[in-house]
Amino acid sequence: KNEVEQSPQNLTAQEGEFITINCSYSVGISALHWLQQHPGGGIVSLFMLSSGKKKHGRLIATINIQEKHSSLHITASHPRDSAVYICAVEPYNDYKLSFGAGTTVTVRA
Amino acid sequence: DTGVSQDPRHKITKRGQNVTFRCDPISEHNRLYWYRQTLGQGPEFLTYFQNEAQLEKSRLLSDRFSAERPKGSFSTLEIQRTEQGDSAMYLCASSATGGYEAFFGQGTRLTVV
């Protein structure tokens, strides 16, 4: 079983809709990352968080350390938000990331 | 510094050939990681350098794979006698010591035909 599970695997939304992606993990962590990957392959770091909530533009990330759960929200979604969103965790006393399989988001105009 | 850069972006090779990829990390980052990503999956850890020292190799990294980071700057990943199963996206990331976020390159997409 993967240390990091994401849901849903795929998501299609209409432009303007509110989108939520969930990430659950099974190990103690020092930080959790939300990453965005476009079809070209490159990965961009959206958030790194270890507690609470962070906001950047229309993106909001939250984490509940006790429940080992994080969510990524996209408000007022736009077709340019179409990408794969990946959750990754840094386990305690480790230096490498463990990744979820990603959530493919498609936003239709 | 424009971030982590990888070269080439795409590589098509015949089975049995050797290939080498390069990663240039952000200059002040002493940690460098190689990951491999197959279609529909998240990246999987391959190997990790702290400065020039290779501190960990995944068991995914068979004897055909070797990575170096001379002088603690750029890194190369070589695959010898490529197999079709090696077809994947190879991602490089770098970070500063102490829990700082990792910055990823654009990846090298390898296709073995």
mmCIF file with all atom_site columns, C-alpha atoms in Angstrom:
data_model
loop_
_atom_site.group_PDB
_atom_site.id
_atom_site.type_symbol
_atom_site.label_atom_id
_atom_site.label_alt_id
_atom_site.label_comp_id
_atom_site.label_asym_id
_atom_site.label_entity_id
_atom_site.label_seq_id
_atom_site.pdbx_PDB_ins_code
_atom_site.Cartn_x
_atom_site.Cartn_y
_atom_site.Cartn_z
_atom_site.occupancy
_atom_site.B_iso_or_equiv
_atom_site.pdbx_formal_charge
_atom_site.auth_seq_id
_atom_site.auth_comp_id
_atom_site.auth_asym_id
_atom_site.auth_atom_id
_atom_site.pdbx_PDB_model_num
ATOM 1   C CA . LYS A 1 1   ? 0.000   0.000  0.000   1.00 0.00 ? 1   LYS A CA 1
ATOM 2   C CA . ASN A 1 2   ? 1.354   3.414  -0.964  1.00 0.00 ? 2   ASN A CA 1
ATOM 3   C CA . GLU A 1 3   ? 2.234   5.752  1.878   1.00 0.00 ? 3   GLU A CA 1
ATOM 4   C CA . VAL A 1 4   ? 0.352   8.538  0.088   1.00 0.00 ? 4   VAL A CA 1
ATOM 5   C CA . GLU A 1 5   ? -3.142  8.160  -1.346  1.00 0.00 ? 5   GLU A CA 1
ATOM 6   C CA . GLN A 1 6   ? -4.905  10.799 -3.410  1.00 0.00 ? 6   GLN A CA 1
ATOM 7   C CA . SER A 1 7   ? -8.525  11.149 -4.414  1.00 0.00 ? 7   SER A CA 1
ATOM 8   C CA . PRO A 1 8   ? -10.098 11.470 -6.827  1.00 0.00 ? 8   PRO A CA 1
ATOM 9   C CA . GLN A 1 9   ? -7.837  10.003 -9.494  1.00 0.00 ? 9   GLN A CA 1
ATOM 10  C CA . ASN A 1 10  ? -9.512  12.134 -12.160 1.00 0.00 ? 10  ASN A CA 1
ATOM 11  C CA . LEU A 1 11  ? -11.712 15.192 -11.908 1.00 0.00 ? 11  LEU A CA 1
ATOM 12  C CA . THR A 1 12  ? -13.572 17.205 -14.545 1.00 0.00 ? 12  THR A CA 1
ATOM 13  C CA . ALA A 1 13  ? -15.066 20.574 -13.686 1.00 0.00 ? 13  ALA A CA 1
ATOM 14  C CA . GLN A 1 14  ? -16.752 23.444 -15.479 1.00 0.00 ? 14  GLN A CA 1
ATOM 15  C CA . GLU A 1 15  ? -14.991 26.777 -15.490 1.00 0.00 ? 15  GLU A CA 1
ATOM 16  C CA . GLY A 1 16  ? -15.759 28.684 -12.303 1.00 0.00 ? 16  GLY A CA 1
ATOM 17  C CA . GLU A 1 17  ? -16.426 25.631 -10.150 1.00 0.00 ? 17  GLU A CA 1
ATOM 18  C CA . PHE A 1 18  ? -14.756 24.984 -6.796  1.00 0.00 ? 18  PHE A CA 1
ATOM 19  C CA . ILE A 1 19  ? -12.423 21.990 -6.875  1.00 0.00 ? 19  ILE A CA 1
ATOM 20  C CA . THR A 1 20  ? -11.130 19.903 -3.973  1.00 0.00 ? 20  THR A CA 1
ATOM 21  C CA . ILE A 1 21  ? -8.400  17.269 -4.118  1.00 0.00 ? 21  ILE A CA 1
ATOM 22  C CA . ASN A 1 22  ? -7.681  15.099 -1.095  1.00 0.00 ? 22  ASN A CA 1
ATOM 23  C CA . CYS A 1 23  ? -4.481  13.508 0.155   1.00 0.00 ? 23  CYS A CA 1
ATOM 24  C CA . SER A 1 24  ? -4.140  10.967 2.971   1.00 0.00 ? 24  SER A CA 1
ATOM 25  C CA . TYR A 1 25  ? -0.847  9.592  4.241   1.00 0.00 ? 25  TYR A CA 1
ATOM 26  C CA . SER A 1 26  ? 0.115   6.870  6.649   1.00 0.00 ? 26  SER A CA 1
ATOM 27  C CA . VAL A 1 27  ? 3.451   7.983  8.126   1.00 0.00 ? 27  VAL A CA 1
ATOM 28  C CA . GLY A 1 28  ? 4.599   10.754 10.424  1.00 0.00 ? 28  GLY A CA 1
ATOM 29  C CA . ILE A 1 29  ? 5.803   13.659 8.366   1.00 0.00 ? 29  ILE A CA 1
ATOM 30  C CA . SER A 1 30  ? 7.785   16.832 8.706   1.00 0.00 ? 30  SER A CA 1
ATOM 31  C CA . ALA A 1 31  ? 6.129   18.516 5.711   1.00 0.00 ? 31  ALA A CA 1
ATOM 32  C CA . LEU A 1 32  ? 3.661   17.952 2.909   1.00 0.00 ? 32  LEU A CA 1
ATOM 33  C CA . HIS A 1 33  ? 3.989   19.321 -0.605  1.00 0.00 ? 33  HIS A CA 1
ATOM 34  C CA . TRP A 1 34  ? 1.416   20.035 -3.274  1.00 0.00 ? 34  TRP A CA 1
ATOM 35  C CA . LEU A 1 35  ? 2.877   19.994 -6.765  1.00 0.00 ? 35  LEU A CA 1
ATOM 36  C CA . GLN A 1 36  ? 1.493   20.771 -10.209 1.00 0.00 ? 36  GLN A CA 1
ATOM 37  C CA . GLN A 1 37  ? 2.552   18.928 -13.336 1.00 0.00 ? 37  GLN A CA 1
ATOM 38  C CA . HIS A 1 38  ? 1.569   20.086 -16.818 1.00 0.00 ? 38  HIS A CA 1
ATOM 39  C CA . PRO A 1 39  ? 1.549   17.822 -19.889 1.00 0.00 ? 39  PRO A CA 1
ATOM 40  C CA . GLY A 1 40  ? 5.118   18.819 -20.765 1.00 0.00 ? 40  GLY A CA 1
ATOM 41  C CA . GLY A 1 41  ? 6.244   17.019 -17.630 1.00 0.00 ? 41  GLY A CA 1
ATOM 42  C CA . GLY A 1 42  ? 7.863   19.685 -15.492 1.00 0.00 ? 42  GLY A CA 1
ATOM 43  C CA . ILE A 1 43  ? 6.775   19.882 -11.870 1.00 0.00 ? 43  ILE A CA 1
ATOM 44  C CA . VAL A 1 44  ? 6.099   23.136 -10.058 1.00 0.00 ? 44  VAL A CA 1
ATOM 45  C CA . SER A 1 45  ? 5.903   23.352 -6.297  1.00 0.00 ? 45  SER A CA 1
ATOM 46  C CA . LEU A 1 46  ? 2.635   24.994 -5.212  1.00 0.00 ? 46  LEU A CA 1
ATOM 47  C CA . PHE A 1 47  ? 2.792   24.674 -1.444  1.00 0.00 ? 47  PHE A CA 1
ATOM 48  C CA . MET A 1 48  ? 4.915   23.229 1.309   1.00 0.00 ? 48  MET A CA 1
ATOM 49  C CA . LEU A 1 49  ? 3.107   23.041 4.626   1.00 0.00 ? 49  LEU A CA 1
ATOM 50  C CA . SER A 1 50  ? 3.444   21.396 7.996   1.00 0.00 ? 50  SER A CA 1
ATOM 51  C CA . SER A 1 51  ? 0.382   22.820 9.746   1.00 0.00 ? 51  SER A CA 1
ATOM 52  C CA . GLY A 1 52  ? -2.734  24.880 9.200   1.00 0.00 ? 52  GLY A CA 1
ATOM 53  C CA . LYS A 1 53  ? -3.539  26.520 5.907   1.00 0.00 ? 53  LYS A CA 1
ATOM 54  C CA . LYS A 1 54  ? -1.823  28.400 3.110   1.00 0.00 ? 54  LYS A CA 1
ATOM 55  C CA . LYS A 1 55  ? -3.321  30.482 0.320   1.00 0.00 ? 55  LYS A CA 1
ATOM 56  C CA . HIS A 1 56  ? -1.826  31.636 -2.941  1.00 0.00 ? 56  HIS A CA 1
ATOM 57  C CA . GLY A 1 57  ? -4.135  33.352 -5.378  1.00 0.00 ? 57  GLY A CA 1
ATOM 58  C CA . ARG A 1 58  ? -7.043  30.988 -6.086  1.00 0.00 ? 58  ARG A CA 1
ATOM 59  C CA . LEU A 1 59  ? -5.287  28.020 -4.486  1.00 0.00 ? 59  LEU A CA 1
ATOM 60  C CA . ILE A 1 60  ? -5.747  27.017 -0.855  1.00 0.00 ? 60  ILE A CA 1
ATOM 61  C CA . ALA A 1 61  ? -3.991  24.128 0.899   1.00 0.00 ? 61  ALA A CA 1
ATOM 62  C CA . THR A 1 62  ? -4.905  22.792 4.307   1.00 0.00 ? 62  THR A CA 1
ATOM 63  C CA . ILE A 1 63  ? -3.423  20.078 6.469   1.00 0.00 ? 63  ILE A CA 1
ATOM 64  C CA . ASN A 1 64  ? -4.615  18.201 9.550   1.00 0.00 ? 64  ASN A CA 1
ATOM 65  C CA . ILE A 1 65  ? -1.590  16.525 11.088  1.00 0.00 ? 65  ILE A CA 1
ATOM 66  C CA . GLN A 1 66  ? -3.601  14.507 13.617  1.00 0.00 ? 66  GLN A CA 1
ATOM 67  C CA . GLU A 1 67  ? -5.816  13.028 10.890  1.00 0.00 ? 67  GLU A CA 1
ATOM 68  C CA . LYS A 1 68  ? -2.910  12.689 8.422   1.00 0.00 ? 68  LYS A CA 1
ATOM 69  C CA . HIS A 1 69  ? -4.920  14.452 5.748   1.00 0.00 ? 69  HIS A CA 1
ATOM 70  C CA . SER A 1 70  ? -4.492  17.409 3.436   1.00 0.00 ? 70  SER A CA 1
ATOM 71  C CA . SER A 1 71  ? -6.701  19.092 0.868   1.00 0.00 ? 71  SER A CA 1
ATOM 72  C CA . LEU A 1 72  ? -5.967  21.329 -2.090  1.00 0.00 ? 72  LEU A CA 1
ATOM 73  C CA . HIS A 1 73  ? -8.758  23.652 -3.161  1.00 0.00 ? 73  HIS A CA 1
ATOM 74  C CA . ILE A 1 74  ? -9.011  25.601 -6.391  1.00 0.00 ? 74  ILE A CA 1
ATOM 75  C CA . THR A 1 75  ? -11.538 28.418 -6.301  1.00 0.00 ? 75  THR A CA 1
ATOM 76  C CA . ALA A 1 76  ? -13.122 29.840 -9.464  1.00 0.00 ? 76  ALA A CA 1
ATOM 77  C CA . SER A 1 77  ? -11.410 27.176 -11.580 1.00 0.00 ? 77  SER A CA 1
ATOM 78  C CA . HIS A 1 78  ? -10.138 28.071 -15.047 1.00 0.00 ? 78  HIS A CA 1
ATOM 79  C CA . PRO A 1 79  ? -9.093  25.925 -18.025 1.00 0.00 ? 79  PRO A CA 1
ATOM 80  C CA . ARG A 1 80  ? -5.462  26.872 -17.372 1.00 0.00 ? 80  ARG A CA 1
ATOM 81  C CA . ASP A 1 81  ? -5.742  25.016 -14.051 1.00 0.00 ? 81  ASP A CA 1
ATOM 82  C CA . SER A 1 82  ? -5.949  21.766 -16.037 1.00 0.00 ? 82  SER A CA 1
ATOM 83  C CA . ALA A 1 83  ? -2.970  19.709 -14.906 1.00 0.00 ? 83  ALA A CA 1
ATOM 84  C CA . VAL A 1 84  ? -1.976  16.810 -12.700 1.00 0.00 ? 84  VAL A CA 1
ATOM 85  C CA . TYR A 1 85  ? -1.816  17.730 -9.029  1.00 0.00 ? 85  TYR A CA 1
ATOM 86  C CA . ILE A 1 86  ? 0.495   15.621 -6.913  1.00 0.00 ? 86  ILE A CA 1
ATOM 87  C CA . CYS A 1 87  ? 0.697   15.320 -3.151  1.00 0.00 ? 87  CYS A CA 1
ATOM 88  C CA . ALA A 1 88  ? 4.077   14.397 -1.660  1.00 0.00 ? 88  ALA A CA 1
ATOM 89  C CA . VAL A 1 89  ? 5.236   13.959 1.928   1.00 0.00 ? 89  VAL A CA 1
ATOM 90  C CA . GLU A 1 90  ? 8.568   14.200 3.707   1.00 0.00 ? 90  GLU A CA 1
ATOM 91  C CA . PRO A 1 91  ? 8.569   11.391 6.309   1.00 0.00 ? 91  PRO A CA 1
ATOM 92  C CA . TYR A 1 92  ? 10.244  12.133 9.629   1.00 0.00 ? 92  TYR A CA 1
ATOM 93  C CA . ASN A 1 93  ? 13.989  11.535 9.581   1.00 0.00 ? 93  ASN A CA 1
ATOM 94  C CA . ASP A 1 94  ? 14.012  11.117 5.823   1.00 0.00 ? 94  ASP A CA 1
ATOM 95  C CA . TYR A 1 95  ? 15.146  13.462 3.127   1.00 0.00 ? 95  TYR A CA 1
ATOM 96  C CA . LYS A 1 96  ? 13.300  12.126 0.138   1.00 0.00 ? 96  LYS A CA 1
ATOM 97  C CA . LEU A 1 97  ? 9.701   12.662 -0.868  1.00 0.00 ? 97  LEU A CA 1
ATOM 98  C CA . SER A 1 98  ? 7.023   9.980  -1.148  1.00 0.00 ? 98  SER A CA 1
ATOM 99  C CA . PHE A 1 99  ? 4.526   10.827 -3.836  1.00 0.00 ? 99  PHE A CA 1
ATOM 100 C CA . GLY A 1 100 ? 0.879   10.133 -4.466  1.00 0.00 ? 100 GLY A CA 1
ATOM 101 C CA . ALA A 1 101 ? -0.163  8.961  -7.926  1.00 0.00 ? 101 ALA A CA 1
ATOM 102 C CA . GLY A 1 102 ? -1.602  12.355 -8.789  1.00 0.00 ? 102 GLY A CA 1
ATOM 103 C CA . THR A 1 103 ? -5.045  13.736 -9.590  1.00 0.00 ? 103 THR A CA 1
ATOM 104 C CA . THR A 1 104 ? -5.729  14.692 -13.191 1.00 0.00 ? 104 THR A CA 1
ATOM 105 C CA . VAL A 1 105 ? -7.844  17.850 -13.256 1.00 0.00 ? 105 VAL A CA 1
ATOM 106 C CA . THR A 1 106 ? -9.602  18.983 -16.418 1.00 0.00 ? 106 THR A CA 1
ATOM 107 C CA . VAL A 1 107 ? -11.442 22.296 -16.384 1.00 0.00 ? 107 VAL A CA 1
ATOM 108 C CA . ARG A 1 108 ? -13.784 22.849 -19.327 1.00 0.00 ? 108 ARG A CA 1
ATOM 109 C CA . ALA A 1 109 ? -14.618 26.335 -20.621 1.00 0.00 ? 109 ALA A CA 1
ATOM 110 C CA . ASP B 2 1   ? 19.765  31.374 -11.644 1.00 0.00 ? 1   ASP B CA 1
ATOM 111 C CA . THR B 2 2   ? 16.752  30.121 -13.560 1.00 0.00 ? 2   THR B CA 1
ATOM 112 C CA . GLY B 2 3   ? 16.069  27.037 -11.480 1.00 0.00 ? 3   GLY B CA 1
ATOM 113 C CA . VAL B 2 4   ? 16.814  23.366 -12.008 1.00 0.00 ? 4   VAL B CA 1
ATOM 114 C CA . SER B 2 5   ? 17.601  22.514 -15.613 1.00 0.00 ? 5   SER B CA 1
ATOM 115 C CA . GLN B 2 6   ? 17.738  19.111 -17.240 1.00 0.00 ? 6   GLN B CA 1
ATOM 116 C CA . ASP B 2 7   ? 19.166  18.066 -20.556 1.00 0.00 ? 7   ASP B CA 1
ATOM 117 C CA . PRO B 2 8   ? 17.982  16.670 -22.873 1.00 0.00 ? 8   PRO B CA 1
ATOM 118 C CA . ARG B 2 9   ? 14.229  17.195 -22.565 1.00 0.00 ? 9   ARG B CA 1
ATOM 119 C CA . HIS B 2 10  ? 13.499  14.179 -24.744 1.00 0.00 ? 10  HIS B CA 1
ATOM 120 C CA . LYS B 2 11  ? 15.571  11.159 -25.721 1.00 0.00 ? 11  LYS B CA 1
ATOM 121 C CA . ILE B 2 12  ? 14.624  8.328  -28.030 1.00 0.00 ? 12  ILE B CA 1
ATOM 122 C CA . THR B 2 13  ? 17.054  5.453  -28.089 1.00 0.00 ? 13  THR B CA 1
ATOM 123 C CA . LYS B 2 14  ? 17.236  1.918  -29.354 1.00 0.00 ? 14  LYS B CA 1
ATOM 124 C CA . ARG B 2 15  ? 17.183  -0.946 -26.908 1.00 0.00 ? 15  ARG B CA 1
ATOM 125 C CA . GLY B 2 16  ? 20.675  -1.819 -25.789 1.00 0.00 ? 16  GLY B CA 1
ATOM 126 C CA . GLN B 2 17  ? 22.144  1.650  -26.207 1.00 0.00 ? 17  GLN B CA 1
ATOM 127 C CA . ASN B 2 18  ? 23.570  3.732  -23.371 1.00 0.00 ? 18  ASN B CA 1
ATOM 128 C CA . VAL B 2 19  ? 22.095  7.113  -22.473 1.00 0.00 ? 19  VAL B CA 1
ATOM 129 C CA . THR B 2 20  ? 23.227  9.892  -20.154 1.00 0.00 ? 20  THR B CA 1
ATOM 130 C CA . PHE B 2 21  ? 21.129  12.675 -18.685 1.00 0.00 ? 21  PHE B CA 1
ATOM 131 C CA . ARG B 2 22  ? 22.333  15.831 -17.014 1.00 0.00 ? 22  ARG B CA 1
ATOM 132 C CA . CYS B 2 23  ? 20.860  17.896 -14.211 1.00 0.00 ? 23  CYS B CA 1
ATOM 133 C CA . ASP B 2 24  ? 22.028  21.351 -13.153 1.00 0.00 ? 24  ASP B CA 1
ATOM 134 C CA . PRO B 2 25  ? 20.556  22.188 -9.735  1.00 0.00 ? 25  PRO B CA 1
ATOM 135 C CA . ILE B 2 26  ? 20.018  25.605 -8.228  1.00 0.00 ? 26  ILE B CA 1
ATOM 136 C CA . SER B 2 27  ? 23.521  26.746 -7.432  1.00 0.00 ? 27  SER B CA 1
ATOM 137 C CA . GLU B 2 28  ? 23.283  27.070 -3.645  1.00 0.00 ? 28  GLU B CA 1
ATOM 138 C CA . HIS B 2 29  ? 21.389  23.791 -3.166  1.00 0.00 ? 29  HIS B CA 1
ATOM 139 C CA . ASN B 2 30  ? 23.506  20.995 -1.754  1.00 0.00 ? 30  ASN B CA 1
ATOM 140 C CA . ARG B 2 31  ? 20.831  18.280 -1.999  1.00 0.00 ? 31  ARG B CA 1
ATOM 141 C CA . LEU B 2 32  ? 20.075  16.691 -5.360  1.00 0.00 ? 32  LEU B CA 1
ATOM 142 C CA . TYR B 2 33  ? 17.543  13.956 -6.094  1.00 0.00 ? 33  TYR B CA 1
ATOM 143 C CA . TRP B 2 34  ? 16.727  11.806 -9.083  1.00 0.00 ? 34  TRP B CA 1
ATOM 144 C CA . TYR B 2 35  ? 13.206  10.434 -9.466  1.00 0.00 ? 35  TYR B CA 1
ATOM 145 C CA . ARG B 2 36  ? 11.566  8.311  -12.147 1.00 0.00 ? 36  ARG B CA 1
ATOM 146 C CA . GLN B 2 37  ? 7.948   8.685  -13.203 1.00 0.00 ? 37  GLN B CA 1
ATOM 147 C CA . THR B 2 38  ? 6.034   6.238  -15.370 1.00 0.00 ? 38  THR B CA 1
ATOM 148 C CA . LEU B 2 39  ? 2.735   7.030  -17.027 1.00 0.00 ? 39  LEU B CA 1
ATOM 149 C CA . GLY B 2 40  ? -0.112  7.579  -14.589 1.00 0.00 ? 40  GLY B CA 1
ATOM 150 C CA . GLN B 2 41  ? 2.081   7.237  -11.531 1.00 0.00 ? 41  GLN B CA 1
ATOM 151 C CA . GLY B 2 42  ? 3.713   9.620  -9.125  1.00 0.00 ? 42  GLY B CA 1
ATOM 152 C CA . PRO B 2 43  ? 7.502   9.942  -9.180  1.00 0.00 ? 43  PRO B CA 1
ATOM 153 C CA . GLU B 2 44  ? 9.571   7.231  -7.460  1.00 0.00 ? 44  GLU B CA 1
ATOM 154 C CA . PHE B 2 45  ? 12.853  7.905  -5.700  1.00 0.00 ? 45  PHE B CA 1
ATOM 155 C CA . LEU B 2 46  ? 16.010  6.716  -7.464  1.00 0.00 ? 46  LEU B CA 1
ATOM 156 C CA . THR B 2 47  ? 18.958  8.310  -5.715  1.00 0.00 ? 47  THR B CA 1
ATOM 157 C CA . TYR B 2 48  ? 20.081  11.203 -3.532  1.00 0.00 ? 48  TYR B CA 1
ATOM 158 C CA . PHE B 2 49  ? 23.241  13.279 -3.275  1.00 0.00 ? 49  PHE B CA 1
ATOM 159 C CA . GLN B 2 50  ? 24.338  15.597 -0.533  1.00 0.00 ? 50  GLN B CA 1
ATOM 160 C CA . ASN B 2 51  ? 27.049  17.670 -2.145  1.00 0.00 ? 51  ASN B CA 1
ATOM 161 C CA . GLU B 2 52  ? 29.165  15.149 -4.068  1.00 0.00 ? 52  GLU B CA 1
ATOM 162 C CA . ALA B 2 53  ? 28.312  12.175 -1.864  1.00 0.00 ? 53  ALA B CA 1
ATOM 163 C CA . GLN B 2 54  ? 25.700  9.698  -3.083  1.00 0.00 ? 54  GLN B CA 1
ATOM 164 C CA . LEU B 2 55  ? 23.980  8.835  0.182   1.00 0.00 ? 55  LEU B CA 1
ATOM 165 C CA . GLU B 2 56  ? 21.214  6.542  -0.963  1.00 0.00 ? 56  GLU B CA 1
ATOM 166 C CA . LYS B 2 57  ? 20.238  4.463  -3.969  1.00 0.00 ? 57  LYS B CA 1
ATOM 167 C CA . SER B 2 58  ? 16.827  2.905  -4.408  1.00 0.00 ? 58  SER B CA 1
ATOM 168 C CA . ARG B 2 59  ? 16.607  -0.788 -5.166  1.00 0.00 ? 59  ARG B CA 1
ATOM 169 C CA . LEU B 2 60  ? 14.840  0.413  -8.336  1.00 0.00 ? 60  LEU B CA 1
ATOM 170 C CA . LEU B 2 61  ? 18.297  1.409  -9.516  1.00 0.00 ? 61  LEU B CA 1
ATOM 171 C CA . SER B 2 62  ? 19.727  -1.723 -11.090 1.00 0.00 ? 62  SER B CA 1
ATOM 172 C CA . ASP B 2 63  ? 23.405  -2.191 -11.870 1.00 0.00 ? 63  ASP B CA 1
ATOM 173 C CA . ARG B 2 64  ? 22.736  -0.663 -15.287 1.00 0.00 ? 64  ARG B CA 1
ATOM 174 C CA . PHE B 2 65  ? 22.095  2.697  -13.657 1.00 0.00 ? 65  PHE B CA 1
ATOM 175 C CA . SER B 2 66  ? 24.805  4.953  -12.318 1.00 0.00 ? 66  SER B CA 1
ATOM 176 C CA . ALA B 2 67  ? 24.688  8.507  -11.082 1.00 0.00 ? 67  ALA B CA 1
ATOM 177 C CA . GLU B 2 68  ? 27.429  10.953 -10.267 1.00 0.00 ? 68  GLU B CA 1
ATOM 178 C CA . ARG B 2 69  ? 27.714  14.451 -8.915  1.00 0.00 ? 69  ARG B CA 1
ATOM 179 C CA . PRO B 2 70  ? 31.332  15.497 -9.292  1.00 0.00 ? 70  PRO B CA 1
ATOM 180 C CA . LYS B 2 71  ? 32.310  18.528 -7.251  1.00 0.00 ? 71  LYS B CA 1
ATOM 181 C CA . GLY B 2 72  ? 28.813  18.717 -5.816  1.00 0.00 ? 72  GLY B CA 1
ATOM 182 C CA . SER B 2 73  ? 27.453  20.739 -8.709  1.00 0.00 ? 73  SER B CA 1
ATOM 183 C CA . PHE B 2 74  ? 25.730  19.181 -11.729 1.00 0.00 ? 74  PHE B CA 1
ATOM 184 C CA . SER B 2 75  ? 24.743  15.533 -11.765 1.00 0.00 ? 75  SER B CA 1
ATOM 185 C CA . THR B 2 76  ? 24.576  12.880 -14.455 1.00 0.00 ? 76  THR B CA 1
ATOM 186 C CA . LEU B 2 77  ? 22.429  9.781  -14.609 1.00 0.00 ? 77  LEU B CA 1
ATOM 187 C CA . GLU B 2 78  ? 23.602  7.070  -16.997 1.00 0.00 ? 78  GLU B CA 1
ATOM 188 C CA . ILE B 2 79  ? 21.618  4.041  -18.083 1.00 0.00 ? 79  ILE B CA 1
ATOM 189 C CA . GLN B 2 80  ? 23.585  1.289  -19.785 1.00 0.00 ? 80  GLN B CA 1
ATOM 190 C CA . ARG B 2 81  ? 22.090  -1.311 -22.120 1.00 0.00 ? 81  ARG B CA 1
ATOM 191 C CA . THR B 2 82  ? 18.680  0.355  -22.071 1.00 0.00 ? 82  THR B CA 1
ATOM 192 C CA . GLU B 2 83  ? 15.540  -1.778 -21.944 1.00 0.00 ? 83  GLU B CA 1
ATOM 193 C CA . GLN B 2 84  ? 11.993  -0.891 -22.945 1.00 0.00 ? 84  GLN B CA 1
ATOM 194 C CA . GLY B 2 85  ? 11.029  -0.868 -19.273 1.00 0.00 ? 85  GLY B CA 1
ATOM 195 C CA . ASP B 2 86  ? 13.379  2.069  -18.758 1.00 0.00 ? 86  ASP B CA 1
ATOM 196 C CA . SER B 2 87  ? 11.018  4.293  -20.750 1.00 0.00 ? 87  SER B CA 1
ATOM 197 C CA . ALA B 2 88  ? 9.876   6.962  -18.302 1.00 0.00 ? 88  ALA B CA 1
ATOM 198 C CA . MET B 2 89  ? 10.240  10.566 -17.270 1.00 0.00 ? 89  MET B CA 1
ATOM 199 C CA . TYR B 2 90  ? 13.428  11.127 -15.274 1.00 0.00 ? 90  TYR B CA 1
ATOM 200 C CA . LEU B 2 91  ? 13.089  14.047 -12.896 1.00 0.00 ? 91  LEU B CA 1
ATOM 201 C CA . CYS B 2 92  ? 15.792  15.893 -11.018 1.00 0.00 ? 92  CYS B CA 1
ATOM 202 C CA . ALA B 2 93  ? 15.138  18.027 -7.957  1.00 0.00 ? 93  ALA B CA 1
ATOM 203 C CA . SER B 2 94  ? 17.312  20.081 -5.649  1.00 0.00 ? 94  SER B CA 1
ATOM 204 C CA . SER B 2 95  ? 16.878  21.635 -2.251  1.00 0.00 ? 95  SER B CA 1
ATOM 205 C CA . ALA B 2 96  ? 18.841  23.376 0.454   1.00 0.00 ? 96  ALA B CA 1
ATOM 206 C CA . THR B 2 97  ? 19.599  21.482 3.657   1.00 0.00 ? 97  THR B CA 1
ATOM 207 C CA . GLY B 2 98  ? 17.087  21.386 6.462   1.00 0.00 ? 98  GLY B CA 1
ATOM 208 C CA . GLY B 2 99  ? 13.609  20.829 5.178   1.00 0.00 ? 99  GLY B CA 1
ATOM 209 C CA . TYR B 2 100 ? 13.443  23.450 2.500   1.00 0.00 ? 100 TYR B CA 1
ATOM 210 C CA . GLU B 2 101 ? 11.150  22.822 -0.420  1.00 0.00 ? 101 GLU B CA 1
ATOM 211 C CA . ALA B 2 102 ? 12.421  20.919 -3.410  1.00 0.00 ? 102 ALA B CA 1
ATOM 212 C CA . PHE B 2 103 ? 12.607  22.536 -6.823  1.00 0.00 ? 103 PHE B CA 1
ATOM 213 C CA . PHE B 2 104 ? 12.103  20.294 -9.823  1.00 0.00 ? 104 PHE B CA 1
ATOM 214 C CA . GLY B 2 105 ? 13.513  20.371 -13.312 1.00 0.00 ? 105 GLY B CA 1
ATOM 215 C CA . GLN B 2 106 ? 11.426  19.915 -16.443 1.00 0.00 ? 106 GLN B CA 1
ATOM 216 C CA . GLY B 2 107 ? 12.426  16.270 -16.675 1.00 0.00 ? 107 GLY B CA 1
ATOM 217 C CA . THR B 2 108 ? 13.941  14.122 -19.391 1.00 0.00 ? 108 THR B CA 1
ATOM 218 C CA . ARG B 2 109 ? 11.474  11.875 -21.172 1.00 0.00 ? 109 ARG B CA 1
ATOM 219 C CA . LEU B 2 110 ? 13.184  8.672  -22.290 1.00 0.00 ? 110 LEU B CA 1
ATOM 220 C CA . THR B 2 111 ? 11.645  6.410  -24.897 1.00 0.00 ? 111 THR B CA 1
ATOM 221 C CA . VAL B 2 112 ? 13.373  3.107  -25.591 1.00 0.00 ? 112 VAL B CA 1
ATOM 222 C CA . VAL B 2 113 ? 12.308  1.532  -28.887 1.00 0.00 ? 113 VAL B CA 1
#
